[in-house]
PDB file of C-alpha atoms in Angstrom:
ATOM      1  CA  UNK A 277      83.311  12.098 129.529  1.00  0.00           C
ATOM      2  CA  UNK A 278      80.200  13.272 131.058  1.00  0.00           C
ATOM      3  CA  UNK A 279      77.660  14.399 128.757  1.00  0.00           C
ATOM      4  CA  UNK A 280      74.153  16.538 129.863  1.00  0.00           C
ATOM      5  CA  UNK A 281      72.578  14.061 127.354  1.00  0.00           C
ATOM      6  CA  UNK A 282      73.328  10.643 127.914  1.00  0.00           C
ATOM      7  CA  UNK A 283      74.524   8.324 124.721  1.00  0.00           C
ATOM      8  CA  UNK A 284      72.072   6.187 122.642  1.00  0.00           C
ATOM      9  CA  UNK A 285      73.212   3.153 121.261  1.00  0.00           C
ATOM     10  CA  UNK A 286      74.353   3.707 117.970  1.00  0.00           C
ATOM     11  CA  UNK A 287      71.761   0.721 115.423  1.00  0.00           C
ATOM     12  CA  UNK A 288      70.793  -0.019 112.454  1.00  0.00           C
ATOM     13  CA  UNK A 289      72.470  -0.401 108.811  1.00  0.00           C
ATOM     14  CA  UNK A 290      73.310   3.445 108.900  1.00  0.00           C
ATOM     15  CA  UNK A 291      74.722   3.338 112.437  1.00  0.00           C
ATOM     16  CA  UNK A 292      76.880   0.309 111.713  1.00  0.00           C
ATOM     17  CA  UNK A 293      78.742   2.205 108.680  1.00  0.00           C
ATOM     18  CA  UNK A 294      79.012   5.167 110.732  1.00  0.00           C
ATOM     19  CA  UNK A 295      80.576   2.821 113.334  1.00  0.00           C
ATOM     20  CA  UNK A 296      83.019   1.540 110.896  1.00  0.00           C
ATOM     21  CA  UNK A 297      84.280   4.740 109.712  1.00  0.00           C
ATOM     22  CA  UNK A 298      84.610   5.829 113.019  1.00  0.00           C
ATOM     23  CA  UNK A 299      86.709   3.060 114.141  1.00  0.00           C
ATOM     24  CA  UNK A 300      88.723   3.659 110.777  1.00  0.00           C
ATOM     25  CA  UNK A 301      89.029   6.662 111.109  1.00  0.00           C
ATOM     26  CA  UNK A 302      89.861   7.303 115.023  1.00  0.00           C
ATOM     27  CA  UNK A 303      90.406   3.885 116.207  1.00  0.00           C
ATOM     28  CA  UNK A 304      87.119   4.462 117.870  1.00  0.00           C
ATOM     29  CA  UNK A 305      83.235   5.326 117.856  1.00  0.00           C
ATOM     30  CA  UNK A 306      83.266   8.377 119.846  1.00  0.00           C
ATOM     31  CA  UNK A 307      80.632   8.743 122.778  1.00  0.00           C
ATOM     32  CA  UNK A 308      79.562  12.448 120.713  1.00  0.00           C
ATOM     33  CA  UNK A 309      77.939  10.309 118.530  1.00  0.00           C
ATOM     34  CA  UNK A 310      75.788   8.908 120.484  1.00  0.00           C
ATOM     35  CA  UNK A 311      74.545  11.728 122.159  1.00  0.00           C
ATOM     36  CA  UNK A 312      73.846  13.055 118.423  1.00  0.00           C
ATOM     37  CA  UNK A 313      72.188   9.654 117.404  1.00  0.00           C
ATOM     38  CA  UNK A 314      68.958  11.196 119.533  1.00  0.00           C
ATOM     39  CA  UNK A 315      68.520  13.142 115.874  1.00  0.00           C
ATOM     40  CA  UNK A 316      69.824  11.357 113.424  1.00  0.00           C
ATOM     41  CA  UNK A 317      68.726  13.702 110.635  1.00  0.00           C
ATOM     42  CA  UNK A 318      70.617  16.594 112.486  1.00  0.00           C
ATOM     43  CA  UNK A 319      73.847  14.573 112.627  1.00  0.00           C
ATOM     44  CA  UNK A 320      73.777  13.492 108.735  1.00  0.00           C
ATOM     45  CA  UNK A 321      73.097  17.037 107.622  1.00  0.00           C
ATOM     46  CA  UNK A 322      75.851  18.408 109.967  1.00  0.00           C
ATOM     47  CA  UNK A 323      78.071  15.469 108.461  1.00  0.00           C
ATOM     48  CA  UNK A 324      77.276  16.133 105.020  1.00  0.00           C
ATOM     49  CA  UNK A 325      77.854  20.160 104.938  1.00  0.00           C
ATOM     50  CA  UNK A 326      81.111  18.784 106.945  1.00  0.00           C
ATOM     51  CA  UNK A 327      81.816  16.996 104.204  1.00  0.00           C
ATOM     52  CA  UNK A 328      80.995  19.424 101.774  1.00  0.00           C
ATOM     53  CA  UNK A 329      83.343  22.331 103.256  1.00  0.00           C
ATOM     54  CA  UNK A 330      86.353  19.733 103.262  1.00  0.00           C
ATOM     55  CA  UNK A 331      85.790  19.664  99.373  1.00  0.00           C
ATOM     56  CA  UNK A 332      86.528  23.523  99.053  1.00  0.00           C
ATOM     57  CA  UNK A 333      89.807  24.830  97.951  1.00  0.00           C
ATOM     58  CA  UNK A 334      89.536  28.708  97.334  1.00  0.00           C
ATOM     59  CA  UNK A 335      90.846  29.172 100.629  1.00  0.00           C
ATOM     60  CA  UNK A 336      93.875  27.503 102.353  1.00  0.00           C
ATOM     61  CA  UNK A 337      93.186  24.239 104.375  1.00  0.00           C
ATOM     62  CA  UNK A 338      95.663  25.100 107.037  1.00  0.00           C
ATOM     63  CA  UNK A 339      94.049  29.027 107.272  1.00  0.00           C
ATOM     64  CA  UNK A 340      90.453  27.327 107.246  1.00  0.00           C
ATOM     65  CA  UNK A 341      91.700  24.686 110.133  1.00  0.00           C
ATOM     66  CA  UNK A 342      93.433  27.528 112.237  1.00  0.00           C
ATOM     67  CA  UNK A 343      90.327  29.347 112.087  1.00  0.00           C
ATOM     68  CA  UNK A 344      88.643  26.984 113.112  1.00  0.00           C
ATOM     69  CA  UNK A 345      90.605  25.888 116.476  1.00  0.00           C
ATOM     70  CA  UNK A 346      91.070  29.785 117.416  1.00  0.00           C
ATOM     71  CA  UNK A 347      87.173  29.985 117.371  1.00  0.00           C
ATOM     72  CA  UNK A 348      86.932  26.592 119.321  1.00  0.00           C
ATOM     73  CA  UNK A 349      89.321  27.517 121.742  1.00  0.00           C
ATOM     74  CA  UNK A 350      87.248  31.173 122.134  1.00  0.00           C
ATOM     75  CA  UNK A 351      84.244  29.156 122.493  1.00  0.00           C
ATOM     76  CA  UNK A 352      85.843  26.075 124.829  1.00  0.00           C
ATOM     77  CA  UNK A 353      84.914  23.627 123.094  1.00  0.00           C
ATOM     78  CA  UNK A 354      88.094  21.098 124.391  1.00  0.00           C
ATOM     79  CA  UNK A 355      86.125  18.413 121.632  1.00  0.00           C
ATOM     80  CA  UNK A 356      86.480  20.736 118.451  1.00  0.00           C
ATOM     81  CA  UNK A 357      90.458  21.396 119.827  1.00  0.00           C
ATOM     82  CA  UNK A 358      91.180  17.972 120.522  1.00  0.00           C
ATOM     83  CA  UNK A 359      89.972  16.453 116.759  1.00  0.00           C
ATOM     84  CA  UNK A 360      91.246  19.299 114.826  1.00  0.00           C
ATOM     85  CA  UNK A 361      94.862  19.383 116.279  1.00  0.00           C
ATOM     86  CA  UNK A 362      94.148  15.449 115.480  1.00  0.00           C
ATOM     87  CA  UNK A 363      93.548  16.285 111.781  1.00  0.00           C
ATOM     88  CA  UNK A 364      96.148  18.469 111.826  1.00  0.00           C
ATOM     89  CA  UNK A 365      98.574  15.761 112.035  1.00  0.00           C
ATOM     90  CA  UNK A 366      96.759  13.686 109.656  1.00  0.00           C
ATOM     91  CA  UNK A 367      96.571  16.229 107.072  1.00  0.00           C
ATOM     92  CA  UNK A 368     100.061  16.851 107.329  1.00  0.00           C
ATOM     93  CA  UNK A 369      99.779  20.212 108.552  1.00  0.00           C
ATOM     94  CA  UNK A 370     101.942  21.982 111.370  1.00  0.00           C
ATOM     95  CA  UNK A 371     101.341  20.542 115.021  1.00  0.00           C
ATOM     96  CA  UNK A 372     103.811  22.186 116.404  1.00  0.00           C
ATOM     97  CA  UNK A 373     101.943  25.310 115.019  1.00  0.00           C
ATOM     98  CA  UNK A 374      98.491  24.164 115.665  1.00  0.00           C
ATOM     99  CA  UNK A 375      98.980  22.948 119.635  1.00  0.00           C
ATOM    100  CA  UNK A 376      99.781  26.994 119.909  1.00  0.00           C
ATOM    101  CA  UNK A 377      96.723  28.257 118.789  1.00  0.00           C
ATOM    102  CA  UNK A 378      94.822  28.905 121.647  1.00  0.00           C
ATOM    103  CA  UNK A 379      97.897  31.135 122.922  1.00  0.00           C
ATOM    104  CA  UNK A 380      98.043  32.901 119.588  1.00  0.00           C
ATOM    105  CA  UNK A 381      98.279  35.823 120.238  1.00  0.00           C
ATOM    106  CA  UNK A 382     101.581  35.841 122.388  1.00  0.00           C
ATOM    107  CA  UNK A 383     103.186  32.614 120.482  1.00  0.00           C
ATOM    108  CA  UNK A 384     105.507  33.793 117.734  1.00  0.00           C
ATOM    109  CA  UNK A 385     104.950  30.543 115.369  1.00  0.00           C
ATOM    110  CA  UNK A 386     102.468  32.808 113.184  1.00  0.00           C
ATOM    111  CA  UNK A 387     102.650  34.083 109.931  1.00  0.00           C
ATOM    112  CA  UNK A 388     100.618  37.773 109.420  1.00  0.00           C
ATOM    113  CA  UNK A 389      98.112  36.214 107.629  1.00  0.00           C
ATOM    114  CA  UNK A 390      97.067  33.635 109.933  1.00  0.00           C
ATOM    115  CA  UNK A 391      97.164  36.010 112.765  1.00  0.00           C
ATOM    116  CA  UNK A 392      95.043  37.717 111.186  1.00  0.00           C
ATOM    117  CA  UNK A 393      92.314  34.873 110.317  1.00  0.00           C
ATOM    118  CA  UNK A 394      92.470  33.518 113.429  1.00  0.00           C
ATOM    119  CA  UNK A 395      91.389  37.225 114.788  1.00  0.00           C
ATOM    120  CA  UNK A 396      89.070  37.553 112.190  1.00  0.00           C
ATOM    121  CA  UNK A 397      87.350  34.292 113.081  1.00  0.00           C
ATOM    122  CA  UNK A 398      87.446  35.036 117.224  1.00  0.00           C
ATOM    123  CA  UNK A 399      85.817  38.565 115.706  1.00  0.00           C
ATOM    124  CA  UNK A 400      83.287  36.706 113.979  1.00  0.00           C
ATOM    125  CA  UNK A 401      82.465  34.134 117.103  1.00  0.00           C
ATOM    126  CA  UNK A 402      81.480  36.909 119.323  1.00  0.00           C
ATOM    127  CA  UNK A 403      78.322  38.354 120.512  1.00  0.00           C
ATOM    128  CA  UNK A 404      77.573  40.862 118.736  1.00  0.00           C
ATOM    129  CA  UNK A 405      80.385  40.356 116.311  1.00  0.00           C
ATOM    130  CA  UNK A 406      83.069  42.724 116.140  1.00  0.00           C
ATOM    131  CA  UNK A 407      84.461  42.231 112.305  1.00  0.00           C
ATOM    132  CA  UNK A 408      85.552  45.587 110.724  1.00  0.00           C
ATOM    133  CA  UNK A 409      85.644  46.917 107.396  1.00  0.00           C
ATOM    134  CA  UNK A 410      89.779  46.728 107.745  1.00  0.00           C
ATOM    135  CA  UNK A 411      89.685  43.179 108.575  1.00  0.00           C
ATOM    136  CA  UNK A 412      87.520  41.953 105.397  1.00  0.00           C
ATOM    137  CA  UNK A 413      89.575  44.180 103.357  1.00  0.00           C
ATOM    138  CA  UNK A 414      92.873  43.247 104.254  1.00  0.00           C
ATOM    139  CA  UNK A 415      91.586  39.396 104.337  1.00  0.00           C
ATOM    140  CA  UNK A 416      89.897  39.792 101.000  1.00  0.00           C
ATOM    141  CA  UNK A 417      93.113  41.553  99.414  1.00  0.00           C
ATOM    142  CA  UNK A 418      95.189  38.775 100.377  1.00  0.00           C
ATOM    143  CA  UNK A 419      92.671  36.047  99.993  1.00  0.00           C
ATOM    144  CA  UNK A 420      90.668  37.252  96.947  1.00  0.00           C
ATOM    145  CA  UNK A 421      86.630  37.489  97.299  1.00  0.00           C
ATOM    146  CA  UNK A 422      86.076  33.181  97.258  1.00  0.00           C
ATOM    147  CA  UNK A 423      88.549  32.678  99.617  1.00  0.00           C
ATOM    148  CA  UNK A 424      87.010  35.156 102.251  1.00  0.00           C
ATOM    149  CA  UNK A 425      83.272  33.816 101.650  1.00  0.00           C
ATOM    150  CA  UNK A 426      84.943  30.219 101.571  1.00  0.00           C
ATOM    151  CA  UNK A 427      86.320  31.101 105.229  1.00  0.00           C
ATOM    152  CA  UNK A 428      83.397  33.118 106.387  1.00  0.00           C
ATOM    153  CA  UNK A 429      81.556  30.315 105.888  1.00  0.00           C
ATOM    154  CA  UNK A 430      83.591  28.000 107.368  1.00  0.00           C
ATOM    155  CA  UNK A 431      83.896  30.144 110.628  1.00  0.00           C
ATOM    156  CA  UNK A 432      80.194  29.937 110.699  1.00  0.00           C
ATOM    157  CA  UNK A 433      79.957  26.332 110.736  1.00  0.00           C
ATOM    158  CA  UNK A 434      82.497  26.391 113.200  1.00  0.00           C
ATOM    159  CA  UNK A 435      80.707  28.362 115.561  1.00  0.00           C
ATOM    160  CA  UNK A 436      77.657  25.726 115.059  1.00  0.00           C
ATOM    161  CA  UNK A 437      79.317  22.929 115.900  1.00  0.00           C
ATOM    162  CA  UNK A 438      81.485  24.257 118.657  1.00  0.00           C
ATOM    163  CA  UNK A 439      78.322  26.120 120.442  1.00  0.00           C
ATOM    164  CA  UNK A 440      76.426  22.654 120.176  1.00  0.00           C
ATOM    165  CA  UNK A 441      79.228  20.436 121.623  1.00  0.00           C
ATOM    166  CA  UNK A 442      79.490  22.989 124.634  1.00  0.00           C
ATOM    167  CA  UNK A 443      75.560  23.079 125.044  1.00  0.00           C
ATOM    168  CA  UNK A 444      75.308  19.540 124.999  1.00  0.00           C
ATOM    169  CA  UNK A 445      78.747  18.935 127.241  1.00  0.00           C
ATOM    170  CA  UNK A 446      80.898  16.938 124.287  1.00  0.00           C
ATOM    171  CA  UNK A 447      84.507  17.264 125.617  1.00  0.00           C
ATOM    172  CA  UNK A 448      87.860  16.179 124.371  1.00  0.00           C
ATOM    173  CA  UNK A 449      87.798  12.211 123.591  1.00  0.00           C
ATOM    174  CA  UNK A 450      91.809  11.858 123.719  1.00  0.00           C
ATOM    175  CA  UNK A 451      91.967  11.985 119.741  1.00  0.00           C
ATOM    176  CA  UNK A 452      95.575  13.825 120.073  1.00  0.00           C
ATOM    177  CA  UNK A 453      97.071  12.079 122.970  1.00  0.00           C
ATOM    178  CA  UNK A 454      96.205   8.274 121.757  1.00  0.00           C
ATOM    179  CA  UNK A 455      98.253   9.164 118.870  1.00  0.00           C
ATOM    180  CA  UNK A 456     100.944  10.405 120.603  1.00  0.00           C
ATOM    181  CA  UNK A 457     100.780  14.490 120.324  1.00  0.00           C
ATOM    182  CA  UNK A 458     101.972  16.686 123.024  1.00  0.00           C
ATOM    183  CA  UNK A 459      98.720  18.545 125.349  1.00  0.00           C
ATOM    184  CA  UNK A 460      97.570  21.728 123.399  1.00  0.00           C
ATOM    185  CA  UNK A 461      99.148  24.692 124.805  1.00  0.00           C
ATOM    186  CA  UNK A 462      96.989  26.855 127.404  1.00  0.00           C
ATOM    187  CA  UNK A 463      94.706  29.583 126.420  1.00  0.00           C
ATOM    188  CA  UNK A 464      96.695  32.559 127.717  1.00  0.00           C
ATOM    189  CA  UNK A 465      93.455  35.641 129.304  1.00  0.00           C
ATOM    190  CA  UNK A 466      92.610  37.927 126.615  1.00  0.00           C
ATOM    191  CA  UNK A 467      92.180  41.531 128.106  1.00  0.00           C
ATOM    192  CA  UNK A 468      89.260  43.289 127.330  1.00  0.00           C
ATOM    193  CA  UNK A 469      89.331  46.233 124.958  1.00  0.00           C
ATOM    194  CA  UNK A 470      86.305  48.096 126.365  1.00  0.00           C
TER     195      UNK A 470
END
């Protein structure tokens, strides 16, 4: 991996649990971290509202994780893809589902619903955004009013991390293939409506 800002060691009492939980957790310390350990304040605030989304439960965690790979596969952030279709199989969720995602749209392994999140969050993650009244209302019928801010919310952290790990050039680590998972499918050209 080739990062546009080069890895500091990771030090210190701090460093050496994060370290640990890395290596617990992925059977490695990922080289992202070091890039982030330039601003260690930055990466323990991004960590801990991380942490505090994962704790949520109005909305579905496979809708909120679906979401967030269709937005990370809009923005290309191969990082973001690569650990979530990880979690995926660690949560116990669908990877046969989730290595679809970034050909959504033509892959028939979708239910209505998340179709229609992962379209909502690709709305939000553009510039400007293009969310309509029709989306939030279906979403919000079918989700109720938490569950929509819940994902709206998530989405948006979503598009912070995976806009950062593109800025700063974090790419895929090999989270999904060390364990054995086959390559995510490709993201099929999405024709322009204008």
């Amino acid at each position: 991996m080739t990062t546009r800002i080069q890895p500091k060691p990771i030090t210190g009492a701090y460093g050496a649990v994060v370290k640990a939980f890395s290596r617990r957790m992925f059977g490695q310390v990922p080289e992202s971290l070091g890039v982030m350990w330039h601003h260690v304040p930055a990466l323990k605030a991004g960590m801990r509202f991380g942490q505090q989304l994962q704790k949520w439960d109005a909305c579905d965690e496979g809708l909120k994780s679906f979401a967030h790979m269709a937005v990370a596969s809009l923005v290309g952030c191969t990082w973001c893809l690569d650990f979530n279709y990880f979690m995926a199989k660690n949560h116990g969720l669908d990877v046969e589902r989730a290595r679809e995602i970034p050909r959504w749209r033509e892959s028939d392994v979708f239910t209505p619903l998340e179709r229609e999140v992962m379209g909502y969050a690709e709305a939000m993650s553009q510039t400007p955004p293009t969310v309509t009244d029709e989306m939030v209302g279906s979403l919000e019928g079918q989700l109720g009013s938490a569950g929509l801010v819940e994902l709206t919310t998530v989405i948006g952290y979503d598009n912070l991390t995976t806009r950062s790990n593109v800025a700063l050039g974090i790419e895929s680590e090999g989270f999904a293939s060390a364990c054995g998972l086959k390559p995510m499918a490709e993201r099929t050209a999405v024709r322009s409506t204008a």
